[in-house]
XYZ file of C-alpha atoms in Angstrom:
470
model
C 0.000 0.000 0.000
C 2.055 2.287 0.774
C 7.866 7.364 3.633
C 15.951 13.257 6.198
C 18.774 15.450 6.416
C 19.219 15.506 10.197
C 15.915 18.613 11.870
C 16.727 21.729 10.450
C 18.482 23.617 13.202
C 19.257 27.176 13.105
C 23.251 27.789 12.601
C 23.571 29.237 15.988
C 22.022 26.448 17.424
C 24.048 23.880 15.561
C 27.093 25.631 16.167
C 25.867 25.853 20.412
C 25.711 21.983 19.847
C 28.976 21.274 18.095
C 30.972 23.702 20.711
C 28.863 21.997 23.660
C 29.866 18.532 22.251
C 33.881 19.663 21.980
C 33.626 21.058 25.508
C 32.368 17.712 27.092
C 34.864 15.493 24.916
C 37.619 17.606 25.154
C 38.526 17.267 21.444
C 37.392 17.714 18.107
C 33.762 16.003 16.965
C 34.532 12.556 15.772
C 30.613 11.849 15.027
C 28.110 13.985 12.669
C 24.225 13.722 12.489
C 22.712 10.870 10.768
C 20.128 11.595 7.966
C 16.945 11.803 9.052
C 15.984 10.320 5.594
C 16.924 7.571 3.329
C 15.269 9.111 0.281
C 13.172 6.751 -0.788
C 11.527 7.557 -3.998
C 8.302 7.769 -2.815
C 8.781 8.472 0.951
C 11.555 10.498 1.134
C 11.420 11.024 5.171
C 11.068 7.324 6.075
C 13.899 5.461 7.433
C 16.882 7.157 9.632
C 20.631 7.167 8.132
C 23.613 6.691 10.150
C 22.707 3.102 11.272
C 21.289 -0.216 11.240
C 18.896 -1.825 13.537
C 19.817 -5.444 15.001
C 17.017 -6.043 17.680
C 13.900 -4.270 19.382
C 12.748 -5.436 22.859
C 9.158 -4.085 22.988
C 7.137 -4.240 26.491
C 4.097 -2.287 26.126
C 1.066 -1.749 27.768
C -2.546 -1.528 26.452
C -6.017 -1.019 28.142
C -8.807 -1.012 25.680
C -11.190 0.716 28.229
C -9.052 4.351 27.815
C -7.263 3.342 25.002
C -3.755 4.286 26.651
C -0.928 2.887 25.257
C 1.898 2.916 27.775
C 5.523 1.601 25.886
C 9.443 1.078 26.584
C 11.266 0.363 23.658
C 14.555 -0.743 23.587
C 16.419 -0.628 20.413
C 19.943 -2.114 20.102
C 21.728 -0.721 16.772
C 25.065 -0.725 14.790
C 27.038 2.654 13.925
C 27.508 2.995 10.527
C 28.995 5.990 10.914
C 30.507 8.142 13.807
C 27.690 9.413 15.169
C 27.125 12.873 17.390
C 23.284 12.496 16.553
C 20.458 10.096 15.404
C 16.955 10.009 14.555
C 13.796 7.328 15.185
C 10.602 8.096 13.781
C 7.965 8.005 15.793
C 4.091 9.674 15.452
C 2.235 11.538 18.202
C 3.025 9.499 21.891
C 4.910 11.495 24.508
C 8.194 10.739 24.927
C 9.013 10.465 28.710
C 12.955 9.648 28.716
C 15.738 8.238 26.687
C 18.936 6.824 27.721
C 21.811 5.778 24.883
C 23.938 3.323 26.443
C 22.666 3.508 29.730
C 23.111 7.208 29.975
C 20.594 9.852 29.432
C 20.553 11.530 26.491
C 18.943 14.871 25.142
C 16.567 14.766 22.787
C 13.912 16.931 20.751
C 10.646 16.313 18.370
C 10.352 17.626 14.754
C 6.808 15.996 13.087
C 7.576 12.566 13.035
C 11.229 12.964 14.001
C 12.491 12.139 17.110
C 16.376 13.323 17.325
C 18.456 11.865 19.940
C 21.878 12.996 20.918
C 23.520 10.998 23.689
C 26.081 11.535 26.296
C 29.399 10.727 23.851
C 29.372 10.382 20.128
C 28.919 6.736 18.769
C 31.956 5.268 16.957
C 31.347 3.539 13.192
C 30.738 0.097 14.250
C 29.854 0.471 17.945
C 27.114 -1.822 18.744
C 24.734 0.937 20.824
C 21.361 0.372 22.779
C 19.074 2.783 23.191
C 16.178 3.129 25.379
C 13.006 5.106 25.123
C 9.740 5.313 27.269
C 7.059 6.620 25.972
C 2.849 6.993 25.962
C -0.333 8.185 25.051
C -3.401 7.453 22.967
C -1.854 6.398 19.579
C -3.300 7.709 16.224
C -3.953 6.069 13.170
C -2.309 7.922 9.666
C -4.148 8.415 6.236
C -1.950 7.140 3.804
C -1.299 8.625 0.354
C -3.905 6.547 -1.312
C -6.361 7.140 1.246
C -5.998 3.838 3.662
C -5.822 3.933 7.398
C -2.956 2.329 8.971
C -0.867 2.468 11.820
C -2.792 1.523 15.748
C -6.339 1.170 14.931
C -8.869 0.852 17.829
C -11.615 -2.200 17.088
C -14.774 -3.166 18.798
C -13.204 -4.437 22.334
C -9.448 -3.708 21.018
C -6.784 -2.857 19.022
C -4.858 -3.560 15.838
C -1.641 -2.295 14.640
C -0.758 -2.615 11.100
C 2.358 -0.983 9.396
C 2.291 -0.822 5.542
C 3.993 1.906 4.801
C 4.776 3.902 7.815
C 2.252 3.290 10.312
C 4.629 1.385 12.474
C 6.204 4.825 13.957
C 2.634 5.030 15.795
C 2.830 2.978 18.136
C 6.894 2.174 18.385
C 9.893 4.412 17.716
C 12.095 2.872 15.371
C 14.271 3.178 11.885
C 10.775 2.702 9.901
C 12.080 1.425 6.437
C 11.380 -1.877 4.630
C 15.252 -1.865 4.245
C 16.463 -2.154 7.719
C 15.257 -5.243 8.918
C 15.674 -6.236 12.551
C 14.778 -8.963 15.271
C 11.974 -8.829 17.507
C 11.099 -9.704 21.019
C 7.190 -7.527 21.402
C 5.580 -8.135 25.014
C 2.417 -6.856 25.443
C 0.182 -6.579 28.689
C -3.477 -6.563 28.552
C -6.519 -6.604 31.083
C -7.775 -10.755 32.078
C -9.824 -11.736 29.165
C -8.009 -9.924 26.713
C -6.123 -12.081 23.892
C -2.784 -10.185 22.897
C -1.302 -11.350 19.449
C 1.588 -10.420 17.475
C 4.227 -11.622 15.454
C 6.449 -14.785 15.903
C 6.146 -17.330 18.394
C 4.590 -16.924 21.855
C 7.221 -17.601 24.274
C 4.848 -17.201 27.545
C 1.925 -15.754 28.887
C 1.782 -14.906 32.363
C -1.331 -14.095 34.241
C -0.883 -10.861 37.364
C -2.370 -10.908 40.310
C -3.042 -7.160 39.460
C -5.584 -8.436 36.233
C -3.403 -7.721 33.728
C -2.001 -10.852 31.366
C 1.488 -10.634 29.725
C 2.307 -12.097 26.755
C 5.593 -12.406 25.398
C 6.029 -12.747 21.609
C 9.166 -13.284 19.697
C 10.493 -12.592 16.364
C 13.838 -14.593 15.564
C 14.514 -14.100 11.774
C 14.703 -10.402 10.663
C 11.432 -8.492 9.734
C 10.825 -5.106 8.441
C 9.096 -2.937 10.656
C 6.088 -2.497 7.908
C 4.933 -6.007 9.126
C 5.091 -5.861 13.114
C 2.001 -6.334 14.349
C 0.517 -6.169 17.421
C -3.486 -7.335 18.069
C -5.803 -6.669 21.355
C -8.877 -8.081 21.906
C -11.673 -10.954 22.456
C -10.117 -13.408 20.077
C -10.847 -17.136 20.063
C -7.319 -19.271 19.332
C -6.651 -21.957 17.909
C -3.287 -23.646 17.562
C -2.007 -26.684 15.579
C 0.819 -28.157 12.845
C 1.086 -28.581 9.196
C 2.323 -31.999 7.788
C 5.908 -31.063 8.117
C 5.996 -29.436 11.717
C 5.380 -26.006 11.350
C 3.317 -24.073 14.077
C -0.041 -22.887 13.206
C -1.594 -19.873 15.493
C -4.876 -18.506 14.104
C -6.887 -15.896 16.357
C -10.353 -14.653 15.048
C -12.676 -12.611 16.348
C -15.782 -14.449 17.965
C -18.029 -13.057 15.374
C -16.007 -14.308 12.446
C -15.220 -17.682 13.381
C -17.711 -19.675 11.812
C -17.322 -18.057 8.389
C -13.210 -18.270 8.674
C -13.604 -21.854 9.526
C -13.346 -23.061 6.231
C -10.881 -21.654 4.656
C -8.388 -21.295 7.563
C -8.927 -25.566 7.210
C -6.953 -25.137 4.292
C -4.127 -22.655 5.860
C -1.701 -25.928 6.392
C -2.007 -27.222 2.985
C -1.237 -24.145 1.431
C 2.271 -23.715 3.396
C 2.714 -26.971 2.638
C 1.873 -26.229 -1.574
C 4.086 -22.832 -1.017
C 7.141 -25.282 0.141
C 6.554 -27.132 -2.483
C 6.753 -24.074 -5.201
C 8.776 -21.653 -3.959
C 11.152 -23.518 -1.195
C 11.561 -24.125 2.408
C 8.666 -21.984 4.522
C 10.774 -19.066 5.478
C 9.555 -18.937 9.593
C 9.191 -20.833 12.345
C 5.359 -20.275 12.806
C 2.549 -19.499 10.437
C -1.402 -18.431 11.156
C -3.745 -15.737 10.657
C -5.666 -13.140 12.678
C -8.979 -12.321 11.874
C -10.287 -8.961 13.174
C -13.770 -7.983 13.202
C -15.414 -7.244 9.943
C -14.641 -3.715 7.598
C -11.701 -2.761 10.830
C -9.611 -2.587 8.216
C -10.468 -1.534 4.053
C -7.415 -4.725 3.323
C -5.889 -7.633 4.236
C -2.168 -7.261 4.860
C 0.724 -10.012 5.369
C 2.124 -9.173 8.918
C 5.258 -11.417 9.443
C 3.649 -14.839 9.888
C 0.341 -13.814 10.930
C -1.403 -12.228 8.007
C -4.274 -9.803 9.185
C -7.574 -9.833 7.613
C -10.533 -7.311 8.499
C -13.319 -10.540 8.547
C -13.341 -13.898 7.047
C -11.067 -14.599 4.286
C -13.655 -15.988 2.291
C -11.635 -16.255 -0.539
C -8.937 -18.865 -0.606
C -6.902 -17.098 -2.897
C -7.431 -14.121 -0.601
C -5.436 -16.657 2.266
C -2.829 -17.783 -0.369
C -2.142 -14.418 -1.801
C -1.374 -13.531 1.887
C 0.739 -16.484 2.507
C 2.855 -16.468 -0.332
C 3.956 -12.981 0.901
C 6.022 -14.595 3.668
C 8.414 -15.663 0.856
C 7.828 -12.443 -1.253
C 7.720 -9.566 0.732
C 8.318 -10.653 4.193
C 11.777 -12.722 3.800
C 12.868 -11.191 0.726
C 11.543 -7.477 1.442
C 11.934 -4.560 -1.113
C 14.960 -2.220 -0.825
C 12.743 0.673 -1.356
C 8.762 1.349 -2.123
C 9.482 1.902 -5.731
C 10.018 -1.724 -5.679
C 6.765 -3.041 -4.322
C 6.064 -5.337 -7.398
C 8.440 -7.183 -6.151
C 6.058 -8.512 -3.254
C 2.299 -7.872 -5.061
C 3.553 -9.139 -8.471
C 4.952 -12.400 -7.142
C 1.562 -12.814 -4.144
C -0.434 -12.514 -7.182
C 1.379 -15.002 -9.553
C 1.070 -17.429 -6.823
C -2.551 -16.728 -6.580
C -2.588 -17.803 -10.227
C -0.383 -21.353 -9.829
C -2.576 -22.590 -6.695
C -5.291 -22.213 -9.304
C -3.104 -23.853 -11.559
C -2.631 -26.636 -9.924
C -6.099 -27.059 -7.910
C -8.464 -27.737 -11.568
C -8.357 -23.307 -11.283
C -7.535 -21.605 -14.656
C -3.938 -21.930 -15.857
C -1.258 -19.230 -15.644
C -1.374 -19.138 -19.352
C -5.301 -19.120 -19.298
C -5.183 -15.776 -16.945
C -2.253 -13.851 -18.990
C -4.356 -14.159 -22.053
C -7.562 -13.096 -20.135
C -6.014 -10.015 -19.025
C -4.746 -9.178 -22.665
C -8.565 -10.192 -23.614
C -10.104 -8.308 -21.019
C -11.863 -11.840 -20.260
C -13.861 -11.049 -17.266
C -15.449 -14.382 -17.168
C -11.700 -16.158 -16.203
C -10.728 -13.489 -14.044
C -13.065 -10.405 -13.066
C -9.700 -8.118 -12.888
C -9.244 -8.792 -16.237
C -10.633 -5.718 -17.558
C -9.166 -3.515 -14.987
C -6.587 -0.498 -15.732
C -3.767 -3.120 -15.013
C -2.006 -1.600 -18.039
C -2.198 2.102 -16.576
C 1.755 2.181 -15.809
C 4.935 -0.165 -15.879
C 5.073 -2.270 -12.437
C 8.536 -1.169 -11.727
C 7.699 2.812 -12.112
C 4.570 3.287 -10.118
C 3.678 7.144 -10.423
C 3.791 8.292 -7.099
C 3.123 6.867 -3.925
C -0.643 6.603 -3.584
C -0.013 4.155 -6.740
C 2.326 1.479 -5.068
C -0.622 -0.742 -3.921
C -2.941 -0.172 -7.504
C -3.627 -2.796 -10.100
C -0.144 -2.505 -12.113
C 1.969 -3.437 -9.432
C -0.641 -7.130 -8.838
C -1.678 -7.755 -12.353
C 0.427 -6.307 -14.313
C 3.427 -7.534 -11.920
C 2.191 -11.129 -12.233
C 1.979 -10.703 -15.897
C 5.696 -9.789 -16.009
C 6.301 -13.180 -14.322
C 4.473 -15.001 -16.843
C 6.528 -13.987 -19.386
C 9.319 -15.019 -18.022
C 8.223 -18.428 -17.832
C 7.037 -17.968 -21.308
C 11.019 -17.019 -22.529
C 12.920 -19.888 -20.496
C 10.480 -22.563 -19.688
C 8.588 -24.121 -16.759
C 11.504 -26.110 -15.474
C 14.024 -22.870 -15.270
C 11.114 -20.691 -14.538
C 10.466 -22.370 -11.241
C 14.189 -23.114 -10.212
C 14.587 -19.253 -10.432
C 11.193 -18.637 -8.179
C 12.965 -20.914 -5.539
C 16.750 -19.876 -6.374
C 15.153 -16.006 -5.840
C 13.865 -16.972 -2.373
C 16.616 -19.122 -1.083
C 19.707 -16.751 -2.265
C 17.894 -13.277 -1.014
C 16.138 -15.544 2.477
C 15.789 -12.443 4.990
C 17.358 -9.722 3.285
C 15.926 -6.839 1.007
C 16.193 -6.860 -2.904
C 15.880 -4.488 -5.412
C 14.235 -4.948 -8.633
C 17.771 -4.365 -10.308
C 18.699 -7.266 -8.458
C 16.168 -9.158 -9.864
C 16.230 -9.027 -13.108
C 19.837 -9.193 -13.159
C 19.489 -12.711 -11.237
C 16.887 -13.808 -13.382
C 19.019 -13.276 -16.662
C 22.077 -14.571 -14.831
C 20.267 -17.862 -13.219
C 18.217 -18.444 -16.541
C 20.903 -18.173 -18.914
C 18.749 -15.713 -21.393
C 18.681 -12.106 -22.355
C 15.217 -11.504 -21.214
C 15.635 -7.229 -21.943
C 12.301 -7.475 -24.778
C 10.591 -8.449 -21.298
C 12.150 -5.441 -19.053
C 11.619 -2.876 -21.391
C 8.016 -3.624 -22.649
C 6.407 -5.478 -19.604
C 8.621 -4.043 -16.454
C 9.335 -0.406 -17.858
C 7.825 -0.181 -20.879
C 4.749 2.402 -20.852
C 2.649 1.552 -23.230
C 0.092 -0.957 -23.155
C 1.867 -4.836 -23.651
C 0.504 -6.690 -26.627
């Protein structure tokens, strides 16, 4: 679906901070400010420069009754730079303290910018924890194509949801797909509240003072986009696919009947998807299922897609899933390259159907050139309106190009080097890129190199080309 140079200071003020920093060291700076920005294309203030997140320890607190959300997050980085300054994103919450290697550090807010100078400057390399408490009622954001996002309050609850930015409201944090980090998330809630987020639940501990903790954790690396953190009535269930992984599903009371169905299928399909596209990429897998119309989409949290009702649809479920390969373990470098997850979800939309007596792959690329509604009712969308790789702006990076036309781009593919080296590169692509970020430079430079052949007709006319593929 869907965001600096460090706060612009005023000279004196910069130079009141560099001659207070010399004064305290004794000699010259050895640190500078890190961006406040990464520049991506299409959300130019997302993301914080300077350094890399390894690990966030969440423990918040959450009372559905006020809607409070009280939080300490601590955030344990790496210095890619010397660093005098550094900046988290985080939107609306007061920020109580914050502490940078156990020793207080001063700090200031600029919009979504939280800027954080500690005690000494941070050496290029140095491995640096930083802690910040924090509260408030959180607010949900609008993004650019009109979606809500970010912590949502439900019927009885709360649901967090991240895609792009809305991560940075309810946890401060370097809030880019391409600095992927390890999670621990604990989160206490009133008796007879469920509390569900990513990973695998590690304990849940009932207080004598009403309040239940549960302790979720995150061991291979996930973008902050798909943290995810759930409140509410929910009715679990937990179980095993055929091969051992962990199933967790929660689901609203309301909408358990009419999820029953097609969450039956949920350990089939990670068993199809490790068929197709490799080993599944996490130790758990599951679904929550919030009450119905919380939320205007589903979205693939890391291993715990969240839907707003009944996925009703199985290929609603399997589009979700596949995203745990394609998105989630191999996340995009920057927005721009969204296709990257949608295209691939909705390709592997199209082979479950290929392979369950559905139409073939071949069947729905030549629908969508047809504008055959009566194979696939997308088929007469605008999913020519732009190339995939070149959305036009940001309120564009969830529209029909990036799925359809994404999927289509795929297709061809398999069209130019054949089913057998088609599907060794679909695996190859998630094995050789498992947890780490890609680009779609990176792709089709692996596909060409894996494949053996110049595939450039299909870059320039189906990937970047702008006029309408024939």
């Amino acid at each position: 679906m869907e965001h600096r140079a460090l706060s612009r200071l005023a000279a004196p003020a910069v130079a009141a901070l560099l001659a207070l920093t010399t004064a305290c060291t004794g000699e010259t700076v050895q640190g500078r400010p890190g961006a406040s920005g990464l520049r991506d294309p299409y959300f130019p203030k997302a993301g914080n420069g300077g350094y890399q997140v390894e690990h966030y320890a969440l423990d918040l607190d959450y009372d559905p009754a006020d809607g409070q959300l009280h939080g300490k997050a601590v955030i344990t980085a790496r210095a890619e730079q010397g660093l005098s300054s550094f900046n988290l994103d985080l939107s609306g919450l007061k920020v109580e303290s914050v502490s940078v290697q156990g020793e207080g550090a001063r700090y200031n807010r600029t919009g979504n910018e939280l800027t954080v100078r500690p005690a000494e400057d941070l050496k290029k390399g140095e491995v640096f924890r930083t802690e910040v408490e924090y509260g408030g009622k959180p607010k949900a954001l609008v993004d650019a194509d009109g979606s809500k996002e970010g912590w949502i309050t439900t019927e009885g609850g709360a649901v967090a949801v991240g895609e792009p930015v809305g991560s940075m409201t309810w946890f401060p944090g370097n809030h880019h797909p391409s600095d992927k980090a390890t999670y621990d998330i604990t989160l206490t809630v009133p008796h007879g509240y469920e509390a569900v987020s990513n990973g695998e639940l590690r304990s849940r501990t009932e207080g004598a003072d009403g309040r239940t903790e549960f302790a979720w954790q995150s061991r291979e690396p996930m973008a902050s986009y798909l943290a995810t953190a759930v409140v509410g009535p929910y009715k679990v269930t937990t179980g095993r696919t055929a091969s051992g992984i962990a199933l967790y599903n929660a689901v609203t009371p309301e909408q358990a009947v009419a999820s029953a169905g097609e969450l039956a299928r949920l350990p089939e399909m990670v068993e199809w998807g490790s068929g197709r596209f490799g080993a599944y990429p996490f130790g758990t897998a599951g679904a929550i299922v919030l009450p119905a119309e919380t939320l205007g989409y589903a979205l693939e949290t890391q291993t715990k897609p969240v839907f707003p009702g009944a996925p009703v649809e199985e290929g609603l479920l399997l589009h979700e899933l596949a995203h745990q390969w394609f998105g989630n373990s191999v996340s995009p470098k920057s927005w721009k390259d969204m296709w990257l997850n949608e295209g691939f979800a909705t390709y592997a939309e199209w082979l479950w159907d290929e392979d369950h007596d559905g139409p073939t792959a071949q069947e729905r690329f030549e629908a969508f050139l047809a504008g055959d509604t009566d194979v696939d009712l997308a088929a007469d969308s605008d999913w020519d309106a732009f190339p995939p790789a070149s959305p036009p702006g940001p309120e564009h990076i969830s529209a029909n190009p990036v799925y359809y036309r994404g999927a289509m781009v795929l297709h061809r593919i398999r069209q130019e080097v054949g089913d057998e080296k088609f599907f060794a590169l679909l695996r190859g692509w998630a094995a050789d890129h498992r947890y780490g970020n890609a680009s779609t430079a990176d792709f089709t430079a692996y596909a060409q190199e894996q494949t053996g052949h110049d595939l450039k007709k299909v870059w320039d006319v189906w990937l970047y080309g702008k006029a309408r593929p024939k």
